[in-house]
Short mmCIF file of C-alpha atoms in Angstrom, two decimals:
data_model
loop_
_atom_site.label_atom_id
_atom_site.label_comp_id
_atom_site.label_asym_id
_atom_site.label_seq_id
_atom_site.Cartn_x
_atom_site.Cartn_y
_atom_site.Cartn_z
CA MET A 14 0.00 0.00 0.00
CA ASP A 15 2.95 2.31 -0.61
CA LEU A 16 3.70 4.14 -3.88
CA GLN A 17 4.09 0.80 -5.69
CA GLN A 18 0.39 0.01 -5.28
CA THR A 19 -1.45 0.34 -8.61
CA ASP A 20 -4.95 0.80 -7.17
CA HIS A 21 -5.11 1.73 -3.50
CA LEU A 22 -8.88 2.09 -3.45
CA LYS A 23 -9.75 -1.32 -4.89
CA ALA A 24 -7.23 -2.90 -2.48
CA TYR A 25 -9.61 -1.98 0.34
CA GLY A 26 -12.44 -3.68 -1.50
CA ILE A 27 -10.34 -6.81 -1.99
CA THR A 28 -9.59 -6.91 1.73
CA PHE A 29 -13.14 -6.07 2.82
CA ASN A 30 -14.67 -8.77 0.62
CA ALA A 31 -12.11 -11.33 1.75
CA LEU A 32 -13.33 -10.69 5.29
CA LYS A 33 -16.93 -10.99 4.11
CA ASN A 34 -16.07 -14.39 2.67
CA GLY A 35 -14.71 -15.66 5.97
CA ALA A 36 -11.00 -14.87 5.69
CA THR A 37 -8.98 -12.92 8.23
CA ALA A 38 -6.41 -10.27 7.37
CA ASP A 39 -3.60 -8.51 9.18
CA TRP A 40 -3.29 -4.75 8.76
CA LEU A 41 0.40 -3.90 9.02
CA LEU A 42 0.21 -0.38 10.42
CA ASN A 43 2.87 1.99 9.05
CA TYR A 44 4.49 -0.86 7.10
CA ARG A 45 4.78 0.14 3.43
CA GLY A 46 1.86 2.54 3.67
CA GLY A 47 -0.35 0.32 5.81
CA SER A 48 -0.28 -2.96 3.88
CA PHE A 49 -2.66 -5.92 4.22
CA LEU A 50 -1.43 -9.48 4.73
CA ILE A 51 -3.91 -12.24 3.80
CA ASP A 52 -3.46 -15.99 3.38
CA TYR A 53 -2.81 -16.78 -0.27
CA SER A 54 -5.40 -18.44 -2.47
CA ASN A 55 -5.62 -18.72 -6.24
CA GLU A 56 -9.04 -17.05 -6.08
CA LEU A 57 -7.70 -14.05 -4.16
CA ALA A 58 -4.76 -13.66 -6.52
CA LEU A 59 -7.08 -13.81 -9.53
CA LYS A 60 -9.32 -11.12 -8.04
CA CYS A 61 -6.33 -8.84 -7.49
CA ARG A 62 -5.22 -9.31 -11.09
CA MET A 63 -8.72 -8.69 -12.42
CA LYS A 64 -9.12 -5.51 -10.34
CA GLY A 65 -5.65 -4.19 -11.13
CA VAL A 66 -4.49 -4.40 -7.51
CA ALA A 67 -0.77 -4.96 -6.99
CA PHE A 68 0.19 -7.75 -4.59
CA GLN A 69 3.19 -9.82 -3.60
CA THR A 70 3.31 -13.51 -2.75
CA ILE A 71 5.68 -14.22 0.14
CA SER A 72 6.96 -17.32 1.93
CA ASN A 73 6.30 -18.22 5.55
CA GLU A 74 9.86 -17.16 6.36
CA GLU A 75 9.36 -13.76 4.72
CA ALA A 76 6.08 -13.32 6.58
CA ALA A 77 7.78 -14.10 9.89
CA SER A 78 10.45 -11.52 9.12
CA ILE A 79 7.80 -8.89 8.35
CA TYR A 80 5.96 -9.63 11.61
CA ALA A 81 9.22 -9.32 13.53
CA THR A 82 9.89 -5.92 11.93
CA VAL A 83 6.38 -4.62 12.51
CA GLN A 84 6.18 -5.79 16.13
CA SER A 85 9.64 -4.62 17.12
CA GLU A 86 9.60 -1.99 19.85
CA GLU A 87 12.13 -0.03 17.80
CA ASN A 88 9.62 0.65 14.99
CA ASN A 89 6.46 2.73 15.08
CA MET A 90 4.50 -0.10 13.52
CA ASP A 91 2.09 -2.75 14.66
CA VAL A 92 -0.14 -5.52 13.38
CA VAL A 93 -3.93 -5.44 13.78
CA ARG A 94 -6.01 -8.52 13.04
CA LEU A 95 -9.10 -7.83 10.90
CA GLU A 96 -11.72 -10.48 11.57
CA LYS A 97 -15.23 -9.52 10.46
CA ALA A 98 -16.29 -7.02 7.83
CA PRO A 99 -18.78 -4.49 9.23
CA ASN A 100 -22.33 -4.16 7.97
CA ILE A 101 -22.50 -0.72 6.36
CA ALA A 102 -25.36 1.74 6.04
CA VAL A 103 -25.40 5.09 4.25
CA TYR A 104 -27.96 7.65 5.44
CA VAL A 105 -29.18 9.25 2.24
CA PRO A 106 -32.50 10.85 1.24
CA PRO A 107 -34.36 9.35 -1.70
CA ASN A 108 -33.93 12.57 -3.71
CA PHE A 109 -30.20 12.98 -3.09
CA LYS A 110 -29.65 14.66 -6.46
CA PRO A 111 -28.04 17.06 -7.37
CA TRP A 112 -25.44 15.86 -4.86
CA ASP A 113 -23.02 13.05 -5.30
CA ASP A 114 -21.29 11.67 -2.23
CA ALA A 115 -17.61 10.82 -1.89
CA VAL A 116 -18.26 7.88 0.42
CA THR A 117 -20.76 6.15 -1.85
CA LEU A 118 -18.43 6.81 -4.81
CA ALA A 119 -15.59 5.18 -2.89
CA LEU A 120 -17.68 2.20 -1.76
CA ASP A 121 -19.04 1.63 -5.25
CA TYR A 122 -15.59 1.86 -6.83
CA ALA A 123 -14.06 -0.48 -4.26
CA GLU A 124 -17.06 -2.83 -4.67
CA VAL A 125 -18.02 -2.73 -1.01
CA LYS A 126 -21.65 -3.62 -0.27
CA TYR A 127 -23.80 -1.17 1.69
CA ASP A 128 -27.46 -0.40 2.32
CA LYS A 129 -29.15 2.96 1.90
CA ILE A 130 -31.38 4.04 4.75
CA TRP A 131 -33.24 7.21 5.64
CA VAL A 132 -35.43 8.69 8.38
CA GLU A 133 -38.09 6.01 8.76
CA GLU A 134 -35.56 3.19 9.00
CA ILE A 135 -33.56 5.01 11.65
CA LEU A 136 -36.55 5.97 13.77
CA ARG A 137 -37.91 2.42 13.75
CA GLY A 138 -34.60 1.07 15.06
CA ASP A 139 -32.95 -0.37 11.96
CA LEU A 140 -29.54 1.02 12.94
CA SER A 141 -29.13 -1.98 15.23
CA LYS A 142 -28.53 -4.05 12.07
CA TYR A 143 -25.41 -2.08 11.15
CA ASP A 144 -21.90 -1.67 12.51
CA TRP A 145 -20.94 1.43 10.52
CA LEU A 146 -23.03 4.41 9.46
CA HIS A 147 -22.14 7.17 7.03
CA LEU A 148 -24.07 10.42 6.99
CA HIS A 149 -24.62 11.80 3.51
CA HIS A 150 -24.29 15.59 3.00
CA GLU A 151 -27.25 16.20 5.26
CA ASP A 152 -28.39 19.39 6.99
CA PHE A 153 -29.57 18.11 10.36
CA THR A 154 -30.78 21.55 11.43
CA GLY A 155 -33.77 21.38 9.07
CA GLN A 156 -32.69 24.40 6.98
CA TYR A 157 -32.20 22.53 3.69
CA GLY A 158 -28.52 23.41 3.56
CA LYS A 159 -29.34 27.11 3.90
CA PHE A 160 -29.58 27.28 0.11
CA TYR A 161 -32.69 29.47 0.21
CA ALA A 162 -31.04 32.66 -1.04
CA SER A 163 -29.40 30.94 -4.01
CA PHE A 164 -31.66 28.05 -4.98
CA SER A 165 -35.15 28.49 -3.50
CA GLU A 166 -36.66 28.69 -7.01
CA SER A 167 -34.72 25.71 -8.35
CA GLN A 168 -36.69 22.56 -9.11
CA TRP A 169 -34.36 20.33 -7.07
CA TYR A 170 -34.71 22.57 -4.00
CA VAL A 171 -38.51 22.66 -4.24
CA GLU A 172 -38.61 18.88 -4.62
CA GLN A 173 -36.24 18.39 -1.69
CA GLN A 174 -38.36 20.51 0.61
CA SER A 175 -41.48 18.66 -0.46
CA VAL A 176 -39.91 15.23 0.16
CA TYR A 177 -38.73 16.22 3.64
CA GLU A 178 -42.03 17.86 4.63
CA ASN A 179 -44.00 14.84 3.44
CA GLU A 180 -41.73 12.50 5.40
CA ALA A 181 -42.15 14.59 8.55
CA LYS A 182 -45.92 14.62 8.18
CA LYS A 183 -46.03 10.87 7.53
CA LEU A 184 -44.03 10.20 10.71
CA GLY A 185 -46.10 12.55 12.88
CA PHE A 186 -43.80 15.57 13.13
CA LYS A 187 -45.08 19.13 12.73
CA LYS A 188 -41.80 20.38 11.30
CA VAL A 189 -38.79 18.96 9.47
CA SER A 190 -36.47 20.40 12.13
CA GLN A 191 -38.28 18.34 14.78
CA MET A 192 -37.91 15.21 12.67
CA GLU A 193 -34.18 15.91 12.24
CA LYS A 194 -33.74 16.25 16.01
CA ALA A 195 -35.30 12.83 16.50
CA VAL A 196 -32.89 11.43 13.90
CA VAL A 197 -29.75 12.91 15.49
CA LEU A 198 -30.78 11.60 18.91
CA ALA A 199 -31.36 8.11 17.48
CA ILE A 200 -27.92 8.21 15.83
CA LYS A 201 -26.33 9.41 19.06
CA GLN A 202 -27.84 6.44 20.88
CA TYR A 203 -26.55 4.17 18.12
CA VAL A 204 -23.02 5.46 18.73
CA ALA A 205 -23.42 5.13 22.50
CA ASN A 206 -24.41 1.50 21.99
CA GLY A 207 -21.21 0.77 20.06
CA GLY A 208 -21.84 2.02 16.53
CA PHE A 209 -19.20 3.55 14.28
CA LEU A 210 -20.28 6.90 12.81
CA PHE A 211 -18.60 8.61 9.85
CA ALA A 212 -19.63 11.95 8.35
CA MET A 213 -18.35 14.42 5.79
CA CYS A 214 -19.04 18.00 4.78
CA SER A 215 -22.23 19.56 6.19
CA ALA A 216 -23.25 16.38 8.02
CA THR A 217 -20.41 17.02 10.49
CA ASP A 218 -21.15 20.41 12.03
CA SER A 219 -24.90 20.43 11.33
CA TYR A 220 -25.18 17.17 13.29
CA ASP A 221 -23.58 18.65 16.40
CA ILE A 222 -25.49 21.91 15.99
CA ALA A 223 -28.76 19.97 15.96
CA LEU A 224 -27.70 18.16 19.15
CA ALA A 225 -26.83 21.44 20.88
CA ALA A 226 -30.12 23.00 19.76
CA GLN A 227 -32.41 20.09 20.60
CA ASN A 228 -34.29 22.22 23.16
CA THR A 229 -34.60 25.43 21.14
CA ASP A 230 -35.75 26.60 17.70
CA ILE A 231 -32.94 27.91 15.48
CA VAL A 232 -34.85 27.69 12.18
CA ASP A 233 -36.36 30.74 10.46
CA ARG A 234 -39.84 31.04 8.97
CA MET A 235 -38.94 30.36 5.31
CA TYR A 236 -37.77 26.91 6.40
CA ASP A 237 -40.38 25.87 8.95
CA GLY A 238 -43.13 28.52 8.95
CA ASP A 239 -42.30 30.26 12.23
CA PRO A 240 -39.47 32.45 13.55
CA PRO A 241 -36.55 31.10 15.59
CA ASP A 242 -36.15 31.60 19.30
CA PRO A 243 -34.51 35.05 19.69
CA ASP A 244 -32.46 33.65 22.58
CA ALA A 245 -31.43 30.47 20.71
CA GLN A 246 -27.68 31.08 21.02
CA ASN A 247 -27.87 31.22 24.81
CA LYS A 248 -29.99 28.08 24.94
CA LEU A 249 -27.48 25.86 23.14
CA ASP A 250 -26.35 22.93 25.28
CA PHE A 251 -22.79 21.99 24.37
CA ASN A 252 -22.88 19.07 26.79
CA GLN A 253 -25.04 17.27 24.24
CA THR A 254 -22.59 17.48 21.32
CA LEU A 255 -20.02 14.91 20.23
CA ALA A 256 -17.19 17.00 18.78
CA PHE A 257 -17.76 20.76 18.99
CA GLU A 258 -18.43 23.33 21.70
CA ASN A 259 -18.70 27.09 22.30
CA PHE A 260 -19.54 27.89 18.68
CA LYS A 261 -21.77 30.73 17.56
CA LEU A 262 -24.75 30.14 15.28
CA GLU A 263 -25.22 31.99 12.00
CA MET A 264 -28.83 33.06 12.51
CA ASN A 265 -29.24 34.99 9.24
CA PRO A 266 -31.37 32.58 7.15
CA LEU A 267 -29.99 34.00 3.90
CA VAL A 268 -26.33 33.37 4.76
CA TYR A 269 -24.96 30.08 3.43
CA GLU A 270 -23.42 28.95 6.74
CA TYR A 271 -24.57 27.27 9.94
CA SER A 272 -22.06 28.57 12.49
CA ASP A 273 -18.48 29.75 12.98
CA ILE A 274 -17.20 26.15 13.27
CA ASP A 275 -16.55 26.10 9.52
CA VAL A 276 -13.40 27.59 7.98
CA GLN A 277 -14.25 30.15 5.28
CA PRO A 278 -12.69 30.23 1.78
CA PHE A 279 -10.88 33.50 2.43
CA GLU A 280 -9.21 31.86 5.43
CA VAL A 281 -8.05 28.94 3.28
CA GLY A 282 -6.48 31.10 0.58
CA PRO A 283 -5.27 29.91 -2.86
CA GLN A 284 -5.81 26.31 -3.86
CA GLN A 285 -2.10 25.79 -4.53
CA ASN A 286 -1.43 26.37 -0.82
CA ASP A 287 -4.26 24.17 0.46
CA TYR A 288 -2.81 21.01 1.98
CA PHE A 289 -3.40 19.22 5.26
CA THR A 290 -1.00 17.02 7.21
CA LEU A 291 -1.80 13.72 8.90
CA PHE A 292 -0.65 13.25 12.48
CA ASP A 293 1.86 10.51 13.24
CA PHE A 294 0.42 8.45 16.08
CA SER A 295 1.99 5.64 18.08
CA ALA A 296 0.90 2.46 16.31
CA LYS A 297 1.35 0.34 19.42
CA TYR A 298 -0.41 2.67 21.89
CA ASP A 299 -2.92 4.50 19.66
CA PRO A 300 -3.94 1.87 17.09
CA VAL A 301 -7.30 3.42 16.15
CA PRO A 302 -6.06 6.87 15.09
CA THR A 303 -3.12 5.10 13.44
CA MET A 304 -5.51 2.96 11.40
CA LEU A 305 -7.55 5.99 10.42
CA THR A 306 -4.48 7.82 9.12
CA GLN A 307 -2.84 5.01 7.12
CA ASN A 308 -1.68 6.41 3.80
CA HIS A 309 1.11 6.40 1.24
CA VAL A 310 1.68 10.14 1.83
CA ASN A 311 1.22 12.28 4.93
CA VAL A 312 0.53 15.62 3.22
CA ILE A 313 -2.73 15.60 1.27
CA PRO A 314 -4.30 18.21 -1.05
CA GLY A 315 -7.22 20.02 0.56
CA PHE A 316 -10.71 20.33 -0.90
CA MET A 317 -13.69 22.56 -0.25
CA GLY A 318 -17.24 21.82 0.84
CA GLN A 319 -20.22 23.41 2.49
CA THR A 320 -18.25 22.55 5.62
CA THR A 321 -14.62 22.63 4.53
CA MET A 322 -12.70 22.42 7.81
CA PHE A 323 -13.19 23.07 11.51
CA HIS A 324 -11.68 25.82 13.65
CA LYS A 325 -9.59 24.08 16.30
CA LYS A 326 -10.84 26.32 19.12
CA PHE A 327 -14.33 24.80 18.83
CA ILE A 328 -13.17 21.15 18.99
CA LYS A 329 -13.60 19.46 22.37
CA PRO A 330 -10.33 18.56 24.16
CA SER A 331 -11.25 14.87 24.23
CA VAL A 332 -11.32 14.64 20.41
CA TYR A 333 -8.35 13.35 18.40
CA ILE A 334 -7.15 15.68 15.65
CA LEU A 335 -6.12 13.37 12.81
CA GLY A 336 -5.28 15.92 10.13
CA GLU A 337 -4.83 19.70 10.05
CA ARG A 338 -3.27 22.52 8.05
CA ALA A 339 0.13 23.00 9.61
CA GLY A 340 0.63 26.36 11.30
CA THR A 341 -3.10 27.21 11.36
CA ASP A 342 -6.16 26.50 13.50
CA GLN A 343 -7.79 24.73 10.52
CA VAL A 344 -8.58 21.08 11.17
CA LYS A 345 -9.68 18.68 8.41
CA TYR A 346 -10.12 15.27 10.06
CA ILE A 347 -11.12 14.34 13.62
CA HIS A 348 -12.10 11.26 15.64
CA GLY A 349 -13.59 10.67 19.05
CA ASN A 350 -15.32 8.24 21.37
CA PHE A 351 -18.83 8.38 22.75
CA GLY A 352 -20.19 5.63 24.96
CA ARG A 353 -19.09 2.32 23.47
CA GLY A 354 -18.84 3.71 19.94
CA THR A 355 -16.86 6.21 17.90
CA PHE A 356 -17.37 9.09 15.49
CA THR A 357 -15.11 10.40 12.73
CA PHE A 358 -15.70 13.71 10.93
CA TYR A 359 -13.95 14.64 7.67
CA GLY A 360 -14.37 18.17 6.28
CA GLY A 361 -14.99 18.88 2.59
CA HIS A 362 -17.14 17.43 -0.18
CA ASP A 363 -14.94 15.50 -2.62
CA PRO A 364 -11.20 14.81 -2.18
CA GLU A 365 -10.60 14.92 -5.94
CA ASP A 366 -12.87 17.83 -6.92
CA TYR A 367 -11.52 20.93 -5.22
CA GLN A 368 -14.61 23.13 -5.39
CA HIS A 369 -17.54 20.89 -6.22
CA ALA A 370 -20.58 22.91 -7.32
CA VAL A 371 -24.27 22.02 -7.31
CA GLY A 372 -25.00 19.91 -10.35
CA ASP A 373 -21.39 19.02 -11.16
CA PRO A 374 -20.90 15.44 -12.43
CA PRO A 375 -19.63 12.83 -9.97
CA THR A 376 -15.91 12.12 -9.81
CA ASP A 377 -14.71 9.17 -11.91
CA LEU A 378 -12.50 7.25 -9.50
CA ASN A 379 -10.97 5.30 -12.36
CA LEU A 380 -8.93 8.49 -12.79
CA PHE A 381 -7.93 8.63 -9.11
CA LYS A 382 -7.08 5.04 -8.15
CA ASN A 383 -4.36 6.17 -5.76
CA SER A 384 -6.16 9.13 -4.17
CA PRO A 385 -4.80 9.72 -0.63
CA GLY A 386 -7.90 11.78 0.24
CA TYR A 387 -10.21 8.90 -0.69
CA ARG A 388 -7.97 6.43 1.16
CA LEU A 389 -8.88 8.14 4.42
CA ILE A 390 -12.55 7.36 3.77
CA LEU A 391 -11.80 3.69 3.18
CA ASN A 392 -9.63 3.42 6.29
CA ASN A 393 -12.84 4.04 8.19
CA ILE A 394 -14.67 1.01 6.81
CA LEU A 395 -11.94 -1.39 7.91
CA PHE A 396 -11.11 -0.24 11.42
CA PRO A 397 -14.42 -1.58 12.83
CA ALA A 398 -13.20 -5.01 11.70
CA ALA A 399 -10.17 -4.82 13.99
CA LYS A 400 -9.93 -7.23 16.87
CA LYS A 401 -9.85 -5.38 20.19
CA LYS A 402 -6.45 -5.48 21.84
CA GLU A 403 -5.69 -5.56 25.53
CA GLN A 404 -4.55 -2.13 26.68
CA LYS A 405 -0.82 -1.88 27.37
CA THR A 406 0.01 -0.95 30.98
#
């Protein structure tokens, strides 16, 4: 999985599907870019050749030498046994156009099976069927992405509002924002019970904002028919959030922003200077953040989104910062624990489309087989398969 790999993304699919078929795999953390070691079979080798995935066949003696290197206390490496592929769900509305989604693009390209679910499935308890949940580019505040000023007359926007309002009515909610609050609370309970949550772009900060605002109305009349609570900011409860605290809401309904968590384009500057750096964790003592940052490079090109990055000052102290822009307070990639589960938030819309606009065509990952930005997404589908290790003392 270093620079010699011909298709990093499909390599994850090969490994994931081997687990699905009953095999086990060892993830060699920090060894040649985070390589996978799987027992050889003619079928597995054929699949790698067919998918264009580079692999090496090694002897038992060579394998023993690799294990010795990886497990040596002198090297920041370790081996993690992958035992059971997680059941994956993607939370996506039925009218998800005009958006494409980087996670579903990655899963489809890697040929990883997943189910699509939405509000009704979550509220009736279907999350218990899944180990890993991805949140599509959702606005959990019930403000339809705050696109009113730019797109309120567009057919896709009108259809989206209609779909959401009909779903809320069908499920007994007076307003979409109330339905969204029920969804975020159900997802929070899912994480507390041991679920693995992954979100990108606007699903990151809008999720936590909805949690903080669960006891107040932050939504203006063009979105839900009545004005927001004038004291909404003071009624936010940051004890309820997973990742962020002490942020200030953007209450102007015509401004395309939820809060000051998000880093603005003028703060990012020119695209040619937009890179973020992955942290180097201790593989033996911090295996989870190490798994989540496995890559063949440690400096990755940035990319924009409705939520591009997070200001560090609003991130809770208990949260791991996995990737940030060096020398700034701009954080791209974070991970934390809640209850028996975890959450991982990744800013930006599409790692290989710098400034993805409404209606742009989806990225063709055949052109980006070795994308380090997409690799971070796929790290997240494998770490739930890791066998729990005894804590070192």
